[in-house]
Amino acid sequence: MDANGKKKILVVEDEKNIAQVLAYNIKKEGYDCTCAYDGETGLTEALTGGYDLILLDIMLPRMNGFEVCEKIRLVSQVPIIFVTAREEEKDKILGLDTGADDYVTKPFSFKELLSRIRANIRRSSGEVVQVRQTPAAGAVIEVGELAIDTTHYSVTKNGEAIELSKKDYDFIAFLAANAGKAYSREALLEAIWGYDDYYGDIRTVDVTVCRIRNKIEKDPAKPEYLMTKRGVGYFLAKR
Ligand code: CA
């Protein structure tokens, strides 16, 4: 936050005209906005500037967006939204645990982008409960061979740790806390990613489910835990 109480947003984007149009629109919404035009400068600024949110391009001179994100994540949990130009970048963000909170694909509407910015800032500043209907921290939820430890944000299967990103953890913890109940992909986007309007890409939910199944299911093609409810969405089986 700056001296006037405005939330601060950093735009890391090497195409100056795009960066400036972004900054103009972001400022119009009442945020403070600074631009950096290469990865290294962006990283330095991100680490020293006290930002509330970072918009991060991927193809950047001097250090790409994935590296910048990784280095920020070593020391900060500031919300990061990737701004991607290509489908394969989007797949990479979805497929890898890049540490990003969200992404938008160019070309995007400002309405959509601002909705994402609002949602991510609200969530990180604790203005919304991270995952609604999650049991109080301290509980361990057991579902069959799975144990979800809400103190350590960790998941084990038969006592063996399963490596999950924060979002994947939130996803499975949410379903586990409400085991047996099916949720639509839209509801899951709202609950886990916190969009105030429905602008999310429901494919995000499908890809998340696929990634989690690969980690927790014996045969991801025949899931026993993370189930599809035809015509509705997904649920975690009560076992
Ligand atoms: Ca670029």
PDB file of C-alpha atoms and ligand atoms in Angstrom:
ATOM      1  CA  MET A   1       0.000   0.000   0.000  1.00  0.00           C
ATOM      2  CA  ASP A   2       1.279   3.519  -0.703  1.00  0.00           C
ATOM      3  CA  ALA A   3       1.182   6.601   1.546  1.00  0.00           C
ATOM      4  CA  ASN A   4      -2.349   7.453   0.395  1.00  0.00           C
ATOM      5  CA  GLY A   5      -3.646   4.015   1.291  1.00  0.00           C
ATOM      6  CA  LYS A   6      -3.872   2.912  -2.324  1.00  0.00           C
ATOM      7  CA  LYS A   7      -3.016  -0.658  -3.216  1.00  0.00           C
ATOM      8  CA  LYS A   8       0.128  -0.877  -5.316  1.00  0.00           C
ATOM      9  CA  ILE A   9       0.336  -2.872  -8.513  1.00  0.00           C
ATOM     10  CA  LEU A  10       3.486  -3.635 -10.480  1.00  0.00           C
ATOM     11  CA  VAL A  11       3.234  -4.273 -14.219  1.00  0.00           C
ATOM     12  CA  VAL A  12       6.211  -6.140 -15.689  1.00  0.00           C
ATOM     13  CA  GLU A  13       5.818  -5.938 -19.461  1.00  0.00           C
ATOM     14  CA  ASP A  14       8.425  -5.140 -22.101  1.00  0.00           C
ATOM     15  CA  GLU A  15       5.992  -3.737 -24.659  1.00  0.00           C
ATOM     16  CA  LYS A  16       5.848  -0.193 -23.389  1.00  0.00           C
ATOM     17  CA  ASN A  17       2.598   0.777 -25.087  1.00  0.00           C
ATOM     18  CA  ILE A  18       0.816  -2.240 -23.570  1.00  0.00           C
ATOM     19  CA  ALA A  19       2.339  -1.532 -20.155  1.00  0.00           C
ATOM     20  CA  GLN A  20       1.202   2.075 -20.295  1.00  0.00           C
ATOM     21  CA  VAL A  21      -2.343   1.256 -21.363  1.00  0.00           C
ATOM     22  CA  LEU A  22      -2.482  -1.263 -18.510  1.00  0.00           C
ATOM     23  CA  ALA A  23      -1.140   1.290 -16.041  1.00  0.00           C
ATOM     24  CA  TYR A  24      -3.622   3.910 -17.233  1.00  0.00           C
ATOM     25  CA  ASN A  25      -6.586   1.571 -16.703  1.00  0.00           C
ATOM     26  CA  ILE A  26      -5.303   0.274 -13.388  1.00  0.00           C
ATOM     27  CA  LYS A  27      -4.826   3.821 -12.054  1.00  0.00           C
ATOM     28  CA  LYS A  28      -8.306   4.737 -13.231  1.00  0.00           C
ATOM     29  CA  GLU A  29      -9.586   1.999 -10.902  1.00  0.00           C
ATOM     30  CA  GLY A  30      -7.956   3.728  -7.944  1.00  0.00           C
ATOM     31  CA  TYR A  31      -4.760   1.697  -7.662  1.00  0.00           C
ATOM     32  CA  ASP A  32      -1.220   2.953  -7.657  1.00  0.00           C
ATOM     33  CA  CYS A  33       0.697   1.460 -10.592  1.00  0.00           C
ATOM     34  CA  THR A  34       4.367   1.195 -11.573  1.00  0.00           C
ATOM     35  CA  CYS A  35       5.806  -0.378 -14.734  1.00  0.00           C
ATOM     36  CA  ALA A  36       9.021  -2.322 -15.251  1.00  0.00           C
ATOM     37  CA  TYR A  37      10.114  -3.170 -18.794  1.00  0.00           C
ATOM     38  CA  ASP A  38      12.400  -6.155 -18.293  1.00  0.00           C
ATOM     39  CA  GLY A  39      12.565  -9.190 -16.009  1.00  0.00           C
ATOM     40  CA  GLU A  40      15.514  -8.121 -13.869  1.00  0.00           C
ATOM     41  CA  THR A  41      14.159  -4.658 -13.158  1.00  0.00           C
ATOM     42  CA  GLY A  42      10.763  -6.224 -12.500  1.00  0.00           C
ATOM     43  CA  LEU A  43      12.240  -8.631  -9.967  1.00  0.00           C
ATOM     44  CA  THR A  44      14.147  -5.908  -8.107  1.00  0.00           C
ATOM     45  CA  GLU A  45      11.089  -3.681  -8.064  1.00  0.00           C
ATOM     46  CA  ALA A  46       8.863  -6.583  -6.914  1.00  0.00           C
ATOM     47  CA  LEU A  47      11.175  -7.387  -4.021  1.00  0.00           C
ATOM     48  CA  THR A  48      11.664  -3.831  -2.815  1.00  0.00           C
ATOM     49  CA  GLY A  49       8.514  -1.952  -3.744  1.00  0.00           C
ATOM     50  CA  GLY A  50       5.949  -3.294  -1.270  1.00  0.00           C
ATOM     51  CA  TYR A  51       3.455  -4.249  -3.951  1.00  0.00           C
ATOM     52  CA  ASP A  52      -0.001  -5.714  -3.359  1.00  0.00           C
ATOM     53  CA  LEU A  53      -0.124  -7.504  -6.706  1.00  0.00           C
ATOM     54  CA  ILE A  54       2.113  -8.157  -9.713  1.00  0.00           C
ATOM     55  CA  LEU A  55       1.090  -8.527 -13.335  1.00  0.00           C
ATOM     56  CA  LEU A  56       3.821 -10.502 -15.012  1.00  0.00           C
ATOM     57  CA  ASP A  57       4.437 -10.992 -18.712  1.00  0.00           C
ATOM     58  CA  ILE A  58       6.271 -14.204 -19.667  1.00  0.00           C
ATOM     59  CA  MET A  59       8.419 -13.302 -22.659  1.00  0.00           C
ATOM     60  CA  LEU A  60      10.650 -10.597 -21.181  1.00  0.00           C
ATOM     61  CA  PRO A  61      14.197  -9.444 -21.878  1.00  0.00           C
ATOM     62  CA  ARG A  62      16.947 -10.223 -19.315  1.00  0.00           C
ATOM     63  CA  MET A  63      14.891 -12.783 -17.321  1.00  0.00           C
ATOM     64  CA  ASN A  64      11.667 -14.503 -18.314  1.00  0.00           C
ATOM     65  CA  GLY A  65       8.472 -14.302 -16.295  1.00  0.00           C
ATOM     66  CA  PHE A  66       8.695 -17.866 -14.960  1.00  0.00           C
ATOM     67  CA  GLU A  67      12.137 -17.145 -13.470  1.00  0.00           C
ATOM     68  CA  VAL A  68      10.977 -13.835 -12.050  1.00  0.00           C
ATOM     69  CA  CYS A  69       8.013 -15.589 -10.421  1.00  0.00           C
ATOM     70  CA  GLU A  70      10.172 -18.350  -8.994  1.00  0.00           C
ATOM     71  CA  LYS A  71      12.583 -15.846  -7.450  1.00  0.00           C
ATOM     72  CA  ILE A  72       9.784 -13.727  -5.981  1.00  0.00           C
ATOM     73  CA  ARG A  73       8.236 -16.863  -4.462  1.00  0.00           C
ATOM     74  CA  LEU A  74      11.409 -17.598  -2.526  1.00  0.00           C
ATOM     75  CA  VAL A  75      10.673 -14.604  -0.336  1.00  0.00           C
ATOM     76  CA  SER A  76       7.140 -13.360  -0.967  1.00  0.00           C
ATOM     77  CA  GLN A  77       3.566 -14.573  -1.298  1.00  0.00           C
ATOM     78  CA  VAL A  78       2.428 -11.428  -3.150  1.00  0.00           C
ATOM     79  CA  PRO A  79      -0.326 -12.348  -5.655  1.00  0.00           C
ATOM     80  CA  ILE A  80       1.095 -12.829  -9.164  1.00  0.00           C
ATOM     81  CA  ILE A  81      -1.035 -12.864 -12.295  1.00  0.00           C
ATOM     82  CA  PHE A  82       0.695 -14.058 -15.448  1.00  0.00           C
ATOM     83  CA  VAL A  83      -0.226 -12.296 -18.652  1.00  0.00           C
ATOM     84  CA  THR A  84       0.287 -14.777 -21.444  1.00  0.00           C
ATOM     85  CA  ALA A  85       0.385 -14.305 -25.175  1.00  0.00           C
ATOM     86  CA  ARG A  86       0.187 -17.892 -26.312  1.00  0.00           C
ATOM     87  CA  GLU A  87      -1.741 -21.088 -25.693  1.00  0.00           C
ATOM     88  CA  GLU A  88       1.430 -23.054 -24.921  1.00  0.00           C
ATOM     89  CA  GLU A  89       2.361 -20.556 -22.211  1.00  0.00           C
ATOM     90  CA  LYS A  90      -1.089 -20.983 -20.731  1.00  0.00           C
ATOM     91  CA  ASP A  91      -0.606 -24.758 -20.743  1.00  0.00           C
ATOM     92  CA  LYS A  92       2.726 -24.326 -19.028  1.00  0.00           C
ATOM     93  CA  ILE A  93       1.193 -22.196 -16.281  1.00  0.00           C
ATOM     94  CA  LEU A  94      -1.577 -24.729 -15.776  1.00  0.00           C
ATOM     95  CA  GLY A  95       0.678 -27.755 -16.003  1.00  0.00           C
ATOM     96  CA  LEU A  96       3.611 -26.602 -13.910  1.00  0.00           C
ATOM     97  CA  ASP A  97       3.560 -25.400 -10.396  1.00  0.00           C
ATOM     98  CA  THR A  98       4.871 -21.985 -11.333  1.00  0.00           C
ATOM     99  CA  GLY A  99       3.792 -20.339  -8.109  1.00  0.00           C
ATOM    100  CA  ALA A 100       1.443 -17.984  -9.934  1.00  0.00           C
ATOM    101  CA  ASP A 101      -1.970 -17.274  -8.491  1.00  0.00           C
ATOM    102  CA  ASP A 102      -3.726 -16.670 -11.760  1.00  0.00           C
ATOM    103  CA  TYR A 103      -3.262 -15.917 -15.434  1.00  0.00           C
ATOM    104  CA  VAL A 104      -4.934 -14.015 -18.242  1.00  0.00           C
ATOM    105  CA  THR A 105      -4.440 -14.661 -21.924  1.00  0.00           C
ATOM    106  CA  LYS A 106      -3.866 -11.818 -24.388  1.00  0.00           C
ATOM    107  CA  PRO A 107      -5.961 -10.307 -25.783  1.00  0.00           C
ATOM    108  CA  PHE A 108      -8.059  -9.799 -22.648  1.00  0.00           C
ATOM    109  CA  SER A 109     -10.693  -7.290 -21.653  1.00  0.00           C
ATOM    110  CA  PHE A 110      -9.859  -4.790 -18.934  1.00  0.00           C
ATOM    111  CA  LYS A 111     -13.096  -5.732 -17.239  1.00  0.00           C
ATOM    112  CA  GLU A 112     -11.865  -9.298 -16.926  1.00  0.00           C
ATOM    113  CA  LEU A 113      -8.375  -8.265 -15.859  1.00  0.00           C
ATOM    114  CA  LEU A 114      -9.681  -5.862 -13.210  1.00  0.00           C
ATOM    115  CA  SER A 115     -12.002  -8.542 -11.886  1.00  0.00           C
ATOM    116  CA  ARG A 116      -9.018 -10.854 -11.484  1.00  0.00           C
ATOM    117  CA  ILE A 117      -6.963  -8.113  -9.838  1.00  0.00           C
ATOM    118  CA  ARG A 118      -9.749  -7.367  -7.360  1.00  0.00           C
ATOM    119  CA  ALA A 119     -10.288 -11.045  -6.570  1.00  0.00           C
ATOM    120  CA  ASN A 120      -6.595 -11.735  -5.987  1.00  0.00           C
ATOM    121  CA  ILE A 121      -6.050  -8.663  -3.819  1.00  0.00           C
ATOM    122  CA  ARG A 122      -9.173  -9.399  -1.774  1.00  0.00           C
ATOM    123  CA  ARG A 123      -8.067 -12.939  -1.190  1.00  0.00           C
ATOM    124  CA  SER A 124      -4.482 -12.123  -0.259  1.00  0.00           C
ATOM    125  CA  SER A 125      -5.465  -9.310   2.084  1.00  0.00           C
ATOM    126  CA  GLY A 126      -7.729 -11.656   3.991  1.00  0.00           C
ATOM    127  CA  GLU A 127     -10.862  -9.746   3.012  1.00  0.00           C
ATOM    128  CA  VAL A 128     -12.369 -13.057   1.995  1.00  0.00           C
ATOM    129  CA  VAL A 129     -11.903 -16.295   3.821  1.00  0.00           C
ATOM    130  CA  GLN A 130      -9.387 -18.249   1.793  1.00  0.00           C
ATOM    131  CA  VAL A 131     -11.485 -21.320   1.231  1.00  0.00           C
ATOM    132  CA  ARG A 132     -14.968 -21.203   2.605  1.00  0.00           C
ATOM    133  CA  GLN A 133     -16.280 -24.244   4.420  1.00  0.00           C
ATOM    134  CA  THR A 134     -12.803 -25.472   5.204  1.00  0.00           C
ATOM    135  CA  PRO A 135     -12.575 -26.757   8.767  1.00  0.00           C
ATOM    136  CA  ALA A 136     -10.656 -24.776  11.363  1.00  0.00           C
ATOM    137  CA  ALA A 137      -6.894 -25.009  11.074  1.00  0.00           C
ATOM    138  CA  GLY A 138      -5.619 -27.866  13.145  1.00  0.00           C
ATOM    139  CA  ALA A 139      -8.029 -30.459  11.859  1.00  0.00           C
ATOM    140  CA  VAL A 140      -6.850 -33.471   9.908  1.00  0.00           C
ATOM    141  CA  ILE A 141      -9.472 -34.659   7.469  1.00  0.00           C
ATOM    142  CA  GLU A 142      -9.243 -38.308   6.571  1.00  0.00           C
ATOM    143  CA  VAL A 143     -10.800 -39.625   3.422  1.00  0.00           C
ATOM    144  CA  GLY A 144      -9.924 -43.263   2.834  1.00  0.00           C
ATOM    145  CA  GLU A 145      -6.129 -43.473   2.597  1.00  0.00           C
ATOM    146  CA  LEU A 146      -5.841 -39.705   2.235  1.00  0.00           C
ATOM    147  CA  ALA A 147      -5.131 -37.398   5.158  1.00  0.00           C
ATOM    148  CA  ILE A 148      -5.418 -33.651   4.692  1.00  0.00           C
ATOM    149  CA  ASP A 149      -3.567 -31.783   7.406  1.00  0.00           C
ATOM    150  CA  THR A 150      -4.966 -28.254   7.665  1.00  0.00           C
ATOM    151  CA  THR A 151      -2.224 -27.073  10.019  1.00  0.00           C
ATOM    152  CA  HIS A 152       0.613 -27.858   7.665  1.00  0.00           C
ATOM    153  CA  TYR A 153      -1.352 -27.575   4.430  1.00  0.00           C
ATOM    154  CA  SER A 154      -0.141 -31.007   3.482  1.00  0.00           C
ATOM    155  CA  VAL A 155      -1.678 -34.130   2.072  1.00  0.00           C
ATOM    156  CA  THR A 156      -0.529 -37.684   2.605  1.00  0.00           C
ATOM    157  CA  LYS A 157      -1.690 -40.975   1.166  1.00  0.00           C
ATOM    158  CA  ASN A 158      -0.959 -44.020   3.313  1.00  0.00           C
ATOM    159  CA  GLY A 159       1.382 -41.792   5.263  1.00  0.00           C
ATOM    160  CA  GLU A 160       3.365 -40.744   2.193  1.00  0.00           C
ATOM    161  CA  ALA A 161       3.571 -37.054   1.397  1.00  0.00           C
ATOM    162  CA  ILE A 162       1.985 -35.876  -1.827  1.00  0.00           C
ATOM    163  CA  GLU A 163       3.559 -32.770  -3.327  1.00  0.00           C
ATOM    164  CA  LEU A 164       0.844 -30.265  -4.148  1.00  0.00           C
ATOM    165  CA  SER A 165       0.873 -26.602  -5.039  1.00  0.00           C
ATOM    166  CA  LYS A 166      -1.041 -24.259  -2.744  1.00  0.00           C
ATOM    167  CA  LYS A 167      -3.959 -24.075  -5.179  1.00  0.00           C
ATOM    168  CA  ASP A 168      -4.095 -27.856  -5.562  1.00  0.00           C
ATOM    169  CA  TYR A 169      -4.066 -28.163  -1.805  1.00  0.00           C
ATOM    170  CA  ASP A 170      -6.889 -25.591  -1.456  1.00  0.00           C
ATOM    171  CA  PHE A 171      -8.840 -27.514  -4.060  1.00  0.00           C
ATOM    172  CA  ILE A 172      -8.601 -30.894  -2.392  1.00  0.00           C
ATOM    173  CA  ALA A 173      -9.044 -29.458   1.121  1.00  0.00           C
ATOM    174  CA  PHE A 174     -12.225 -27.754   0.002  1.00  0.00           C
ATOM    175  CA  LEU A 175     -13.648 -30.939  -1.492  1.00  0.00           C
ATOM    176  CA  ALA A 176     -12.496 -33.019   1.487  1.00  0.00           C
ATOM    177  CA  ALA A 177     -14.217 -30.686   3.939  1.00  0.00           C
ATOM    178  CA  ASN A 178     -17.390 -31.242   1.978  1.00  0.00           C
ATOM    179  CA  ALA A 179     -16.788 -34.867   0.977  1.00  0.00           C
ATOM    180  CA  GLY A 180     -19.554 -36.482  -1.024  1.00  0.00           C
ATOM    181  CA  LYS A 181     -20.983 -33.175  -2.196  1.00  0.00           C
ATOM    182  CA  ALA A 182     -20.550 -32.369  -5.889  1.00  0.00           C
ATOM    183  CA  TYR A 183     -19.673 -28.848  -7.026  1.00  0.00           C
ATOM    184  CA  SER A 184     -19.948 -27.314 -10.461  1.00  0.00           C
ATOM    185  CA  ARG A 185     -16.758 -26.069 -12.081  1.00  0.00           C
ATOM    186  CA  GLU A 186     -18.104 -22.522 -11.805  1.00  0.00           C
ATOM    187  CA  ALA A 187     -18.680 -22.967  -8.064  1.00  0.00           C
ATOM    188  CA  LEU A 188     -15.174 -24.384  -7.661  1.00  0.00           C
ATOM    189  CA  LEU A 189     -13.650 -21.468  -9.568  1.00  0.00           C
ATOM    190  CA  GLU A 190     -15.471 -19.096  -7.267  1.00  0.00           C
ATOM    191  CA  ALA A 191     -14.581 -20.982  -4.097  1.00  0.00           C
ATOM    192  CA  ILE A 192     -10.943 -21.748  -4.813  1.00  0.00           C
ATOM    193  CA  TRP A 193      -9.855 -18.952  -7.137  1.00  0.00           C
ATOM    194  CA  GLY A 194     -12.239 -16.392  -5.681  1.00  0.00           C
ATOM    195  CA  TYR A 195     -13.568 -14.710  -8.798  1.00  0.00           C
ATOM    196  CA  ASP A 196     -16.274 -12.218  -8.017  1.00  0.00           C
ATOM    197  CA  ASP A 197     -17.709 -12.477 -11.488  1.00  0.00           C
ATOM    198  CA  TYR A 198     -17.592 -15.498 -13.616  1.00  0.00           C
ATOM    199  CA  TYR A 199     -14.645 -14.732 -15.875  1.00  0.00           C
ATOM    200  CA  GLY A 200     -12.610 -17.757 -15.051  1.00  0.00           C
ATOM    201  CA  ASP A 201     -11.689 -20.356 -17.585  1.00  0.00           C
ATOM    202  CA  ILE A 202     -13.414 -23.534 -16.396  1.00  0.00           C
ATOM    203  CA  ARG A 203     -10.635 -25.472 -18.063  1.00  0.00           C
ATOM    204  CA  THR A 204      -8.516 -24.351 -15.107  1.00  0.00           C
ATOM    205  CA  VAL A 205     -10.685 -26.594 -12.936  1.00  0.00           C
ATOM    206  CA  ASP A 206     -10.394 -29.556 -15.302  1.00  0.00           C
ATOM    207  CA  VAL A 207      -6.628 -29.240 -15.551  1.00  0.00           C
ATOM    208  CA  THR A 208      -6.344 -28.962 -11.770  1.00  0.00           C
ATOM    209  CA  VAL A 209      -8.463 -32.101 -11.337  1.00  0.00           C
ATOM    210  CA  CYS A 210      -6.316 -33.950 -13.875  1.00  0.00           C
ATOM    211  CA  ARG A 211      -3.085 -32.900 -12.145  1.00  0.00           C
ATOM    212  CA  ILE A 212      -4.372 -33.910  -8.691  1.00  0.00           C
ATOM    213  CA  ARG A 213      -5.649 -37.262  -9.985  1.00  0.00           C
ATOM    214  CA  ASN A 214      -2.206 -38.002 -11.367  1.00  0.00           C
ATOM    215  CA  LYS A 215      -0.836 -37.546  -7.872  1.00  0.00           C
ATOM    216  CA  ILE A 216      -3.427 -39.226  -5.678  1.00  0.00           C
ATOM    217  CA  GLU A 217      -5.132 -41.902  -7.761  1.00  0.00           C
ATOM    218  CA  LYS A 218      -3.827 -45.422  -8.361  1.00  0.00           C
ATOM    219  CA  ASP A 219      -5.244 -45.219 -11.879  1.00  0.00           C
ATOM    220  CA  PRO A 220      -6.017 -41.593 -12.834  1.00  0.00           C
ATOM    221  CA  ALA A 221      -8.302 -42.858 -15.600  1.00  0.00           C
ATOM    222  CA  LYS A 222     -10.430 -44.685 -13.014  1.00  0.00           C
ATOM    223  CA  PRO A 223     -10.437 -42.331 -10.057  1.00  0.00           C
ATOM    224  CA  GLU A 224     -11.497 -43.608  -6.644  1.00  0.00           C
ATOM    225  CA  TYR A 225     -11.222 -40.294  -4.811  1.00  0.00           C
ATOM    226  CA  LEU A 226     -11.580 -37.266  -7.025  1.00  0.00           C
ATOM    227  CA  MET A 227     -14.749 -38.155  -8.896  1.00  0.00           C
ATOM    228  CA  THR A 228     -16.666 -36.644 -11.785  1.00  0.00           C
ATOM    229  CA  LYS A 229     -20.373 -36.209 -11.251  1.00  0.00           C
ATOM    230  CA  ARG A 230     -21.772 -36.253 -14.748  1.00  0.00           C
ATOM    231  CA  GLY A 231     -23.645 -33.090 -15.618  1.00  0.00           C
ATOM    232  CA  VAL A 232     -22.678 -31.458 -12.309  1.00  0.00           C
ATOM    233  CA  GLY A 233     -18.959 -31.274 -11.673  1.00  0.00           C
ATOM    234  CA  TYR A 234     -16.578 -32.841  -9.199  1.00  0.00           C
ATOM    235  CA  PHE A 235     -16.612 -34.303  -5.709  1.00  0.00           C
ATOM    236  CA  LEU A 236     -14.366 -36.185  -3.356  1.00  0.00           C
ATOM    237  CA  ALA A 237     -15.732 -39.646  -2.630  1.00  0.00           C
ATOM    238  CA  LYS A 238     -16.603 -40.424   0.987  1.00  0.00           C
ATOM    239  CA  ARG A 239     -14.667 -43.529   1.799  1.00  0.00           C
TER     240      ARG A 239
HETATM  241 CA    CA B   1       6.701  -9.617 -23.737  1.00  0.00          CA
END
